[in-house]
Amino acid sequence: MDLKELLGKKGESRCLVQEENTAERFASGTVPVFGTPALVGLMEQAALNVVSSHIPDGQTTVGTGIELKHLAPTPIGMTVRAVATLVEVDGRRLLFRVEAFDECEKVGEAVHERYIVDLERFLKKASSKVRSEQTRCSGAR
């Protein structure tokens, strides 16, 4: 399938705000509200839900960037819903606009980029970083 046929398609993801996904727990803040790192994950999942069933076997998508505005706090006990829309397909590059809402208001908006990759090649590259303690990654300082 040509993924351009999916332009405008939406995907959703939901999350109940609990202690384990608060800013306090992620150490990204000091308040017991839905943490920005959790919001990023929820938005990525919504984007993945748009395309995951259309990606050929042996391939997957990986998140490569997100520009996010966390607009309002959501307390423990509320549900946050992220809705992603596929807005651009450029070869292996996929671009999504994502909005998130709690039970009262819009709490976040983002532009999220993902790339289609060959799963085996990607995992091989990642596992090549596992080395003995004496070996250092090239380019790392």
PDB file of N, CA and C in Angstrom, residues 32-119:
ATOM      1  N   PRO A  32       2.174  16.464  41.083  1.00  0.00           N
ATOM      2  CA  PRO A  32       1.533  15.192  40.759  1.00  0.00           C
ATOM      3  C   PRO A  32       0.482  15.336  39.651  1.00  0.00           C
ATOM      4  N   VAL A  33       0.932  15.723  38.454  1.00  0.00           N
ATOM      5  CA  VAL A  33       0.058  15.835  37.283  1.00  0.00           C
ATOM      6  C   VAL A  33       0.705  15.057  36.137  1.00  0.00           C
ATOM      7  N   PHE A  34      -0.054  14.811  35.079  1.00  0.00           N
ATOM      8  CA  PHE A  34       0.440  14.071  33.915  1.00  0.00           C
ATOM      9  C   PHE A  34       1.733  14.697  33.414  1.00  0.00           C
ATOM     10  N   GLY A  35       2.795  13.916  33.384  1.00  0.00           N
ATOM     11  CA  GLY A  35       4.109  14.427  33.010  1.00  0.00           C
ATOM     12  C   GLY A  35       4.283  14.562  31.506  1.00  0.00           C
ATOM     13  N   THR A  36       5.084  15.529  31.118  1.00  0.00           N
ATOM     14  CA  THR A  36       5.369  15.733  29.699  1.00  0.00           C
ATOM     15  C   THR A  36       5.977  14.486  29.054  1.00  0.00           C
ATOM     16  N   PRO A  37       6.901  13.760  29.713  1.00  0.00           N
ATOM     17  CA  PRO A  37       7.406  12.531  29.084  1.00  0.00           C
ATOM     18  C   PRO A  37       6.292  11.519  28.790  1.00  0.00           C
ATOM     19  N   ALA A  38       5.305  11.432  29.662  1.00  0.00           N
ATOM     20  CA  ALA A  38       4.179  10.525  29.429  1.00  0.00           C
ATOM     21  C   ALA A  38       3.329  11.015  28.263  1.00  0.00           C
ATOM     22  N   LEU A  39       3.180  12.328  28.146  1.00  0.00           N
ATOM     23  CA  LEU A  39       2.421  12.903  27.035  1.00  0.00           C
ATOM     24  C   LEU A  39       3.115  12.607  25.708  1.00  0.00           C
ATOM     25  N   VAL A  40       4.432  12.711  25.680  1.00  0.00           N
ATOM     26  CA  VAL A  40       5.190  12.377  24.469  1.00  0.00           C
ATOM     27  C   VAL A  40       4.911  10.927  24.067  1.00  0.00           C
ATOM     28  N   GLY A  41       4.997  10.015  25.021  1.00  0.00           N
ATOM     29  CA  GLY A  41       4.750   8.604  24.731  1.00  0.00           C
ATOM     30  C   GLY A  41       3.345   8.347  24.220  1.00  0.00           C
ATOM     31  N   LEU A  42       2.367   9.008  24.824  1.00  0.00           N
ATOM     32  CA  LEU A  42       0.978   8.851  24.399  1.00  0.00           C
ATOM     33  C   LEU A  42       0.791   9.350  22.970  1.00  0.00           C
ATOM     34  N   MET A  43       1.410  10.471  22.653  1.00  0.00           N
ATOM     35  CA  MET A  43       1.304  11.034  21.302  1.00  0.00           C
ATOM     36  C   MET A  43       2.001  10.140  20.277  1.00  0.00           C
ATOM     37  N   GLU A  44       3.156   9.593  20.645  1.00  0.00           N
ATOM     38  CA  GLU A  44       3.845   8.670  19.738  1.00  0.00           C
ATOM     39  C   GLU A  44       2.986   7.433  19.477  1.00  0.00           C
ATOM     40  N   GLN A  45       2.335   6.923  20.506  1.00  0.00           N
ATOM     41  CA  GLN A  45       1.480   5.745  20.341  1.00  0.00           C
ATOM     42  C   GLN A  45       0.311   6.050  19.416  1.00  0.00           C
ATOM     43  N   ALA A  46      -0.288   7.229  19.543  1.00  0.00           N
ATOM     44  CA  ALA A  46      -1.393   7.614  18.655  1.00  0.00           C
ATOM     45  C   ALA A  46      -0.926   7.652  17.207  1.00  0.00           C
ATOM     46  N   ALA A  47       0.265   8.208  16.969  1.00  0.00           N
ATOM     47  CA  ALA A  47       0.815   8.260  15.607  1.00  0.00           C
ATOM     48  C   ALA A  47       1.087   6.852  15.083  1.00  0.00           C
ATOM     49  N   LEU A  48       1.668   6.026  15.913  1.00  0.00           N
ATOM     50  CA  LEU A  48       1.942   4.645  15.528  1.00  0.00           C
ATOM     51  C   LEU A  48       0.650   3.924  15.153  1.00  0.00           C
ATOM     52  N   ASN A  49      -0.425   4.204  15.867  1.00  0.00           N
ATOM     53  CA  ASN A  49      -1.707   3.564  15.593  1.00  0.00           C
ATOM     54  C   ASN A  49      -2.284   3.941  14.231  1.00  0.00           C
ATOM     55  N   VAL A  50      -1.846   5.055  13.656  1.00  0.00           N
ATOM     56  CA  VAL A  50      -2.312   5.442  12.320  1.00  0.00           C
ATOM     57  C   VAL A  50      -1.764   4.475  11.272  1.00  0.00           C
ATOM     58  N   VAL A  51      -0.495   4.114  11.394  1.00  0.00           N
ATOM     59  CA  VAL A  51       0.177   3.415  10.295  1.00  0.00           C
ATOM     60  C   VAL A  51       0.613   1.985  10.581  1.00  0.00           C
ATOM     61  N   SER A  52       0.636   1.567  11.828  1.00  0.00           N
ATOM     62  CA  SER A  52       1.275   0.282  12.173  1.00  0.00           C
ATOM     63  C   SER A  52       0.713  -0.905  11.397  1.00  0.00           C
ATOM     64  N   SER A  53      -0.572  -0.946  11.150  1.00  0.00           N
ATOM     65  CA  SER A  53      -1.143  -2.098  10.437  1.00  0.00           C
ATOM     66  C   SER A  53      -0.886  -2.031   8.931  1.00  0.00           C
ATOM     67  N   HIS A  54      -0.287  -0.955   8.457  1.00  0.00           N
ATOM     68  CA  HIS A  54      -0.025  -0.782   7.026  1.00  0.00           C
ATOM     69  C   HIS A  54       1.457  -0.880   6.675  1.00  0.00           C
ATOM     70  N   ILE A  55       2.297  -1.095   7.669  1.00  0.00           N
ATOM     71  CA  ILE A  55       3.736  -1.207   7.440  1.00  0.00           C
ATOM     72  C   ILE A  55       4.051  -2.662   7.084  1.00  0.00           C
ATOM     73  N   PRO A  56       4.792  -2.898   6.003  1.00  0.00           N
ATOM     74  CA  PRO A  56       5.089  -4.275   5.588  1.00  0.00           C
ATOM     75  C   PRO A  56       5.863  -5.058   6.652  1.00  0.00           C
ATOM     76  N   ASP A  57       5.707  -6.377   6.620  1.00  0.00           N
ATOM     77  CA  ASP A  57       6.481  -7.249   7.510  1.00  0.00           C
ATOM     78  C   ASP A  57       7.964  -6.960   7.320  1.00  0.00           C
ATOM     79  N   GLY A  58       8.698  -7.004   8.418  1.00  0.00           N
ATOM     80  CA  GLY A  58      10.127  -6.761   8.363  1.00  0.00           C
ATOM     81  C   GLY A  58      10.496  -5.295   8.475  1.00  0.00           C
ATOM     82  N   GLN A  59       9.484  -4.437   8.534  1.00  0.00           N
ATOM     83  CA  GLN A  59       9.723  -3.008   8.709  1.00  0.00           C
ATOM     84  C   GLN A  59       8.950  -2.520   9.926  1.00  0.00           C
ATOM     85  N   THR A  60       9.336  -1.363  10.423  1.00  0.00           N
ATOM     86  CA  THR A  60       8.637  -0.713  11.524  1.00  0.00           C
ATOM     87  C   THR A  60       8.839   0.784  11.370  1.00  0.00           C
ATOM     88  N   THR A  61       8.247   1.555  12.259  1.00  0.00           N
ATOM     89  CA  THR A  61       8.519   2.990  12.278  1.00  0.00           C
ATOM     90  C   THR A  61       9.159   3.342  13.609  1.00  0.00           C
ATOM     91  N   VAL A  62      10.029   4.338  13.560  1.00  0.00           N
ATOM     92  CA  VAL A  62      10.675   4.830  14.775  1.00  0.00           C
ATOM     93  C   VAL A  62      10.474   6.334  14.854  1.00  0.00           C
ATOM     94  N   GLY A  63      10.237   6.812  16.068  1.00  0.00           N
ATOM     95  CA  GLY A  63      10.101   8.243  16.280  1.00  0.00           C
ATOM     96  C   GLY A  63      11.459   8.906  16.198  1.00  0.00           C
ATOM     97  N   THR A  64      11.525  10.021  15.462  1.00  0.00           N
ATOM     98  CA  THR A  64      12.796  10.731  15.300  1.00  0.00           C
ATOM     99  C   THR A  64      12.721  12.176  15.757  1.00  0.00           C
ATOM    100  N   GLY A  65      11.530  12.671  16.024  1.00  0.00           N
ATOM    101  CA  GLY A  65      11.432  14.047  16.489  1.00  0.00           C
ATOM    102  C   GLY A  65      10.026  14.385  16.934  1.00  0.00           C
ATOM    103  N   ILE A  66       9.953  15.329  17.863  1.00  0.00           N
ATOM    104  CA  ILE A  66       8.652  15.832  18.296  1.00  0.00           C
ATOM    105  C   ILE A  66       8.831  17.271  18.763  1.00  0.00           C
ATOM    106  N   GLU A  67       7.940  18.122  18.294  1.00  0.00           N
ATOM    107  CA  GLU A  67       7.881  19.506  18.764  1.00  0.00           C
ATOM    108  C   GLU A  67       6.554  19.630  19.498  1.00  0.00           C
ATOM    109  N   LEU A  68       6.624  19.794  20.807  1.00  0.00           N
ATOM    110  CA  LEU A  68       5.460  19.640  21.677  1.00  0.00           C
ATOM    111  C   LEU A  68       5.208  20.881  22.512  1.00  0.00           C
ATOM    112  N   LYS A  69       3.935  21.203  22.652  1.00  0.00           N
ATOM    113  CA  LYS A  69       3.506  22.206  23.627  1.00  0.00           C
ATOM    114  C   LYS A  69       2.582  21.500  24.610  1.00  0.00           C
ATOM    115  N   HIS A  70       2.982  21.481  25.872  1.00  0.00           N
ATOM    116  CA  HIS A  70       2.141  20.919  26.941  1.00  0.00           C
ATOM    117  C   HIS A  70       1.365  22.100  27.503  1.00  0.00           C
ATOM    118  N   LEU A  71       0.081  22.180  27.188  1.00  0.00           N
ATOM    119  CA  LEU A  71      -0.709  23.393  27.385  1.00  0.00           C
ATOM    120  C   LEU A  71      -1.400  23.515  28.731  1.00  0.00           C
ATOM    121  N   ALA A  72      -1.710  22.391  29.368  1.00  0.00           N
ATOM    122  CA  ALA A  72      -2.486  22.450  30.612  1.00  0.00           C
ATOM    123  C   ALA A  72      -2.231  21.198  31.441  1.00  0.00           C
ATOM    124  N   PRO A  73      -2.340  21.317  32.776  1.00  0.00           N
ATOM    125  CA  PRO A  73      -2.119  20.159  33.644  1.00  0.00           C
ATOM    126  C   PRO A  73      -3.334  19.234  33.680  1.00  0.00           C
ATOM    127  N   THR A  74      -3.060  17.945  33.883  1.00  0.00           N
ATOM    128  CA  THR A  74      -4.124  16.961  34.066  1.00  0.00           C
ATOM    129  C   THR A  74      -3.833  16.201  35.352  1.00  0.00           C
ATOM    130  N   PRO A  75      -4.785  16.209  36.312  1.00  0.00           N
ATOM    131  CA  PRO A  75      -4.540  15.552  37.601  1.00  0.00           C
ATOM    132  C   PRO A  75      -4.705  14.034  37.533  1.00  0.00           C
ATOM    133  N   ILE A  76      -4.186  13.385  38.551  1.00  0.00           N
ATOM    134  CA  ILE A  76      -4.366  11.943  38.717  1.00  0.00           C
ATOM    135  C   ILE A  76      -5.862  11.633  38.717  1.00  0.00           C
ATOM    136  N   GLY A  77      -6.224  10.559  38.014  1.00  0.00           N
ATOM    137  CA  GLY A  77      -7.614  10.119  37.958  1.00  0.00           C
ATOM    138  C   GLY A  77      -8.322  10.484  36.669  1.00  0.00           C
ATOM    139  N   MET A  78      -7.799  11.446  35.931  1.00  0.00           N
ATOM    140  CA  MET A  78      -8.400  11.820  34.648  1.00  0.00           C
ATOM    141  C   MET A  78      -7.769  11.010  33.524  1.00  0.00           C
ATOM    142  N   THR A  79      -8.484  10.912  32.413  1.00  0.00           N
ATOM    143  CA  THR A  79      -7.981  10.242  31.221  1.00  0.00           C
ATOM    144  C   THR A  79      -7.522  11.284  30.211  1.00  0.00           C
ATOM    145  N   VAL A  80      -6.383  11.008  29.585  1.00  0.00           N
ATOM    146  CA  VAL A  80      -5.872  11.848  28.502  1.00  0.00           C
ATOM    147  C   VAL A  80      -5.988  11.044  27.211  1.00  0.00           C
ATOM    148  N   ARG A  81      -6.473  11.710  26.165  1.00  0.00           N
ATOM    149  CA  ARG A  81      -6.655  11.086  24.849  1.00  0.00           C
ATOM    150  C   ARG A  81      -5.841  11.863  23.825  1.00  0.00           C
ATOM    151  N   ALA A  82      -4.986  11.167  23.093  1.00  0.00           N
ATOM    152  CA  ALA A  82      -4.203  11.792  22.024  1.00  0.00           C
ATOM    153  C   ALA A  82      -4.764  11.348  20.680  1.00  0.00           C
ATOM    154  N   VAL A  83      -4.865  12.298  19.752  1.00  0.00           N
ATOM    155  CA  VAL A  83      -5.351  12.024  18.403  1.00  0.00           C
ATOM    156  C   VAL A  83      -4.286  12.502  17.421  1.00  0.00           C
ATOM    157  N   ALA A  84      -3.760  11.578  16.627  1.00  0.00           N
ATOM    158  CA  ALA A  84      -2.726  11.900  15.640  1.00  0.00           C
ATOM    159  C   ALA A  84      -3.321  11.822  14.241  1.00  0.00           C
ATOM    160  N   THR A  85      -2.922  12.753  13.395  1.00  0.00           N
ATOM    161  CA  THR A  85      -3.338  12.772  11.995  1.00  0.00           C
ATOM    162  C   THR A  85      -2.094  12.737  11.117  1.00  0.00           C
ATOM    163  N   LEU A  86      -2.057  11.814  10.170  1.00  0.00           N
ATOM    164  CA  LEU A  86      -0.946  11.753   9.225  1.00  0.00           C
ATOM    165  C   LEU A  86      -1.114  12.891   8.224  1.00  0.00           C
ATOM    166  N   VAL A  87      -0.136  13.808   8.186  1.00  0.00           N
ATOM    167  CA  VAL A  87      -0.263  14.995   7.332  1.00  0.00           C
ATOM    168  C   VAL A  87       0.753  15.036   6.194  1.00  0.00           C
ATOM    169  N   GLU A  88       1.781  14.196   6.262  1.00  0.00           N
ATOM    170  CA  GLU A  88       2.784  14.221   5.189  1.00  0.00           C
ATOM    171  C   GLU A  88       3.488  12.879   5.091  1.00  0.00           C
ATOM    172  N   VAL A  89       3.691  12.430   3.863  1.00  0.00           N
ATOM    173  CA  VAL A  89       4.483  11.232   3.582  1.00  0.00           C
ATOM    174  C   VAL A  89       5.508  11.634   2.534  1.00  0.00           C
ATOM    175  N   ASP A  90       6.779  11.474   2.878  1.00  0.00           N
ATOM    176  CA  ASP A  90       7.865  11.819   1.958  1.00  0.00           C
ATOM    177  C   ASP A  90       8.867  10.672   1.974  1.00  0.00           C
ATOM    178  N   GLY A  91       8.667   9.711   1.092  1.00  0.00           N
ATOM    179  CA  GLY A  91       9.507   8.515   1.103  1.00  0.00           C
ATOM    180  C   GLY A  91       9.291   7.741   2.390  1.00  0.00           C
ATOM    181  N   ARG A  92      10.351   7.573   3.173  1.00  0.00           N
ATOM    182  CA  ARG A  92      10.255   6.847   4.446  1.00  0.00           C
ATOM    183  C   ARG A  92       9.838   7.751   5.598  1.00  0.00           C
ATOM    184  N   ARG A  93       9.778   9.055   5.361  1.00  0.00           N
ATOM    185  CA  ARG A  93       9.466  10.035   6.422  1.00  0.00           C
ATOM    186  C   ARG A  93       7.952  10.240   6.528  1.00  0.00           C
ATOM    187  N   LEU A  94       7.461  10.155   7.764  1.00  0.00           N
ATOM    188  CA  LEU A  94       6.040  10.362   8.059  1.00  0.00           C
ATOM    189  C   LEU A  94       5.922  11.518   9.041  1.00  0.00           C
ATOM    190  N   LEU A  95       4.987  12.429   8.792  1.00  0.00           N
ATOM    191  CA  LEU A  95       4.790  13.573   9.678  1.00  0.00           C
ATOM    192  C   LEU A  95       3.349  13.586  10.167  1.00  0.00           C
ATOM    193  N   PHE A  96       3.185  13.790  11.471  1.00  0.00           N
ATOM    194  CA  PHE A  96       1.875  13.763  12.115  1.00  0.00           C
ATOM    195  C   PHE A  96       1.633  15.067  12.872  1.00  0.00           C
ATOM    196  N   ARG A  97       0.387  15.500  12.898  1.00  0.00           N
ATOM    197  CA  ARG A  97      -0.047  16.549  13.818  1.00  0.00           C
ATOM    198  C   ARG A  97      -0.820  15.812  14.905  1.00  0.00           C
ATOM    199  N   VAL A  98      -0.521  16.154  16.148  1.00  0.00           N
ATOM    200  CA  VAL A  98      -1.129  15.429  17.264  1.00  0.00           C
ATOM    201  C   VAL A  98      -1.711  16.424  18.259  1.00  0.00           C
ATOM    202  N   GLU A  99      -2.903  16.124  18.741  1.00  0.00           N
ATOM    203  CA  GLU A  99      -3.524  16.919  19.804  1.00  0.00           C
ATOM    204  C   GLU A  99      -3.880  15.978  20.942  1.00  0.00           C
ATOM    205  N   ALA A 100      -3.847  16.513  22.168  1.00  0.00           N
ATOM    206  CA  ALA A 100      -4.204  15.715  23.342  1.00  0.00           C
ATOM    207  C   ALA A 100      -5.221  16.480  24.171  1.00  0.00           C
ATOM    208  N   PHE A 101      -6.165  15.731  24.725  1.00  0.00           N
ATOM    209  CA  PHE A 101      -7.261  16.311  25.494  1.00  0.00           C
ATOM    210  C   PHE A 101      -7.458  15.515  26.773  1.00  0.00           C
ATOM    211  N   ASP A 102      -7.755  16.212  27.870  1.00  0.00           N
ATOM    212  CA  ASP A 102      -8.244  15.500  29.044  1.00  0.00           C
ATOM    213  C   ASP A 102      -9.762  15.636  29.035  1.00  0.00           C
ATOM    214  N   GLU A 103     -10.405  15.375  30.135  1.00  0.00           N
ATOM    215  CA  GLU A 103     -11.865  15.396  30.168  1.00  0.00           C
ATOM    216  C   GLU A 103     -12.436  16.805  30.154  1.00  0.00           C
ATOM    217  N   CYS A 104     -11.566  17.819  30.254  1.00  0.00           N
ATOM    218  CA  CYS A 104     -12.025  19.208  30.318  1.00  0.00           C
ATOM    219  C   CYS A 104     -11.552  20.081  29.164  1.00  0.00           C
ATOM    220  N   GLU A 105     -10.334  19.829  28.650  1.00  0.00           N
ATOM    221  CA  GLU A 105      -9.768  20.775  27.684  1.00  0.00           C
ATOM    222  C   GLU A 105      -8.628  20.147  26.891  1.00  0.00           C
ATOM    223  N   LYS A 106      -8.176  20.893  25.900  1.00  0.00           N
ATOM    224  CA  LYS A 106      -6.981  20.511  25.145  1.00  0.00           C
ATOM    225  C   LYS A 106      -5.771  20.724  26.044  1.00  0.00           C
ATOM    226  N   VAL A 107      -4.922  19.688  26.155  1.00  0.00           N
ATOM    227  CA  VAL A 107      -3.773  19.771  27.061  1.00  0.00           C
ATOM    228  C   VAL A 107      -2.434  19.735  26.339  1.00  0.00           C
ATOM    229  N   GLY A 108      -2.446  19.422  25.053  1.00  0.00           N
ATOM    230  CA  GLY A 108      -1.184  19.377  24.330  1.00  0.00           C
ATOM    231  C   GLY A 108      -1.379  19.364  22.835  1.00  0.00           C
ATOM    232  N   GLU A 109      -0.342  19.809  22.129  1.00  0.00           N
ATOM    233  CA  GLU A 109      -0.326  19.733  20.670  1.00  0.00           C
ATOM    234  C   GLU A 109       1.116  19.533  20.232  1.00  0.00           C
ATOM    235  N   ALA A 110       1.280  18.833  19.121  1.00  0.00           N
ATOM    236  CA  ALA A 110       2.637  18.506  18.680  1.00  0.00           C
ATOM    237  C   ALA A 110       2.680  18.243  17.185  1.00  0.00           C
ATOM    238  N   VAL A 111       3.887  18.340  16.662  1.00  0.00           N
ATOM    239  CA  VAL A 111       4.226  17.820  15.341  1.00  0.00           C
ATOM    240  C   VAL A 111       5.224  16.703  15.610  1.00  0.00           C
ATOM    241  N   HIS A 112       4.927  15.528  15.086  1.00  0.00           N
ATOM    242  CA  HIS A 112       5.741  14.342  15.371  1.00  0.00           C
ATOM    243  C   HIS A 112       6.221  13.716  14.067  1.00  0.00           C
ATOM    244  N   GLU A 113       7.511  13.381  14.027  1.00  0.00           N
ATOM    245  CA  GLU A 113       8.119  12.776  12.847  1.00  0.00           C
ATOM    246  C   GLU A 113       8.522  11.344  13.149  1.00  0.00           C
ATOM    247  N   ARG A 114       8.217  10.461  12.206  1.00  0.00           N
ATOM    248  CA  ARG A 114       8.621   9.061  12.300  1.00  0.00           C
ATOM    249  C   ARG A 114       9.242   8.657  10.969  1.00  0.00           C
ATOM    250  N   TYR A 115      10.102   7.651  11.004  1.00  0.00           N
ATOM    251  CA  TYR A 115      10.689   7.103   9.789  1.00  0.00           C
ATOM    252  C   TYR A 115      10.410   5.614   9.715  1.00  0.00           C
ATOM    253  N   ILE A 116      10.173   5.128   8.513  1.00  0.00           N
ATOM    254  CA  ILE A 116      10.037   3.697   8.271  1.00  0.00           C
ATOM    255  C   ILE A 116      11.446   3.128   8.137  1.00  0.00           C
ATOM    256  N   VAL A 117      11.727   2.072   8.897  1.00  0.00           N
ATOM    257  CA  VAL A 117      13.052   1.451   8.867  1.00  0.00           C
ATOM    258  C   VAL A 117      12.919  -0.059   8.695  1.00  0.00           C
ATOM    259  N   ASP A 118      13.987  -0.660   8.178  1.00  0.00           N
ATOM    260  CA  ASP A 118      14.097  -2.105   8.121  1.00  0.00           C
ATOM    261  C   ASP A 118      14.403  -2.596   9.538  1.00  0.00           C
ATOM    262  N   LEU A 119      13.527  -3.416  10.089  1.00  0.00           N
ATOM    263  CA  LEU A 119      13.637  -3.821  11.490  1.00  0.00           C
ATOM    264  C   LEU A 119      14.944  -4.554  11.783  1.00  0.00           C
TER     265      LEU A 119
END
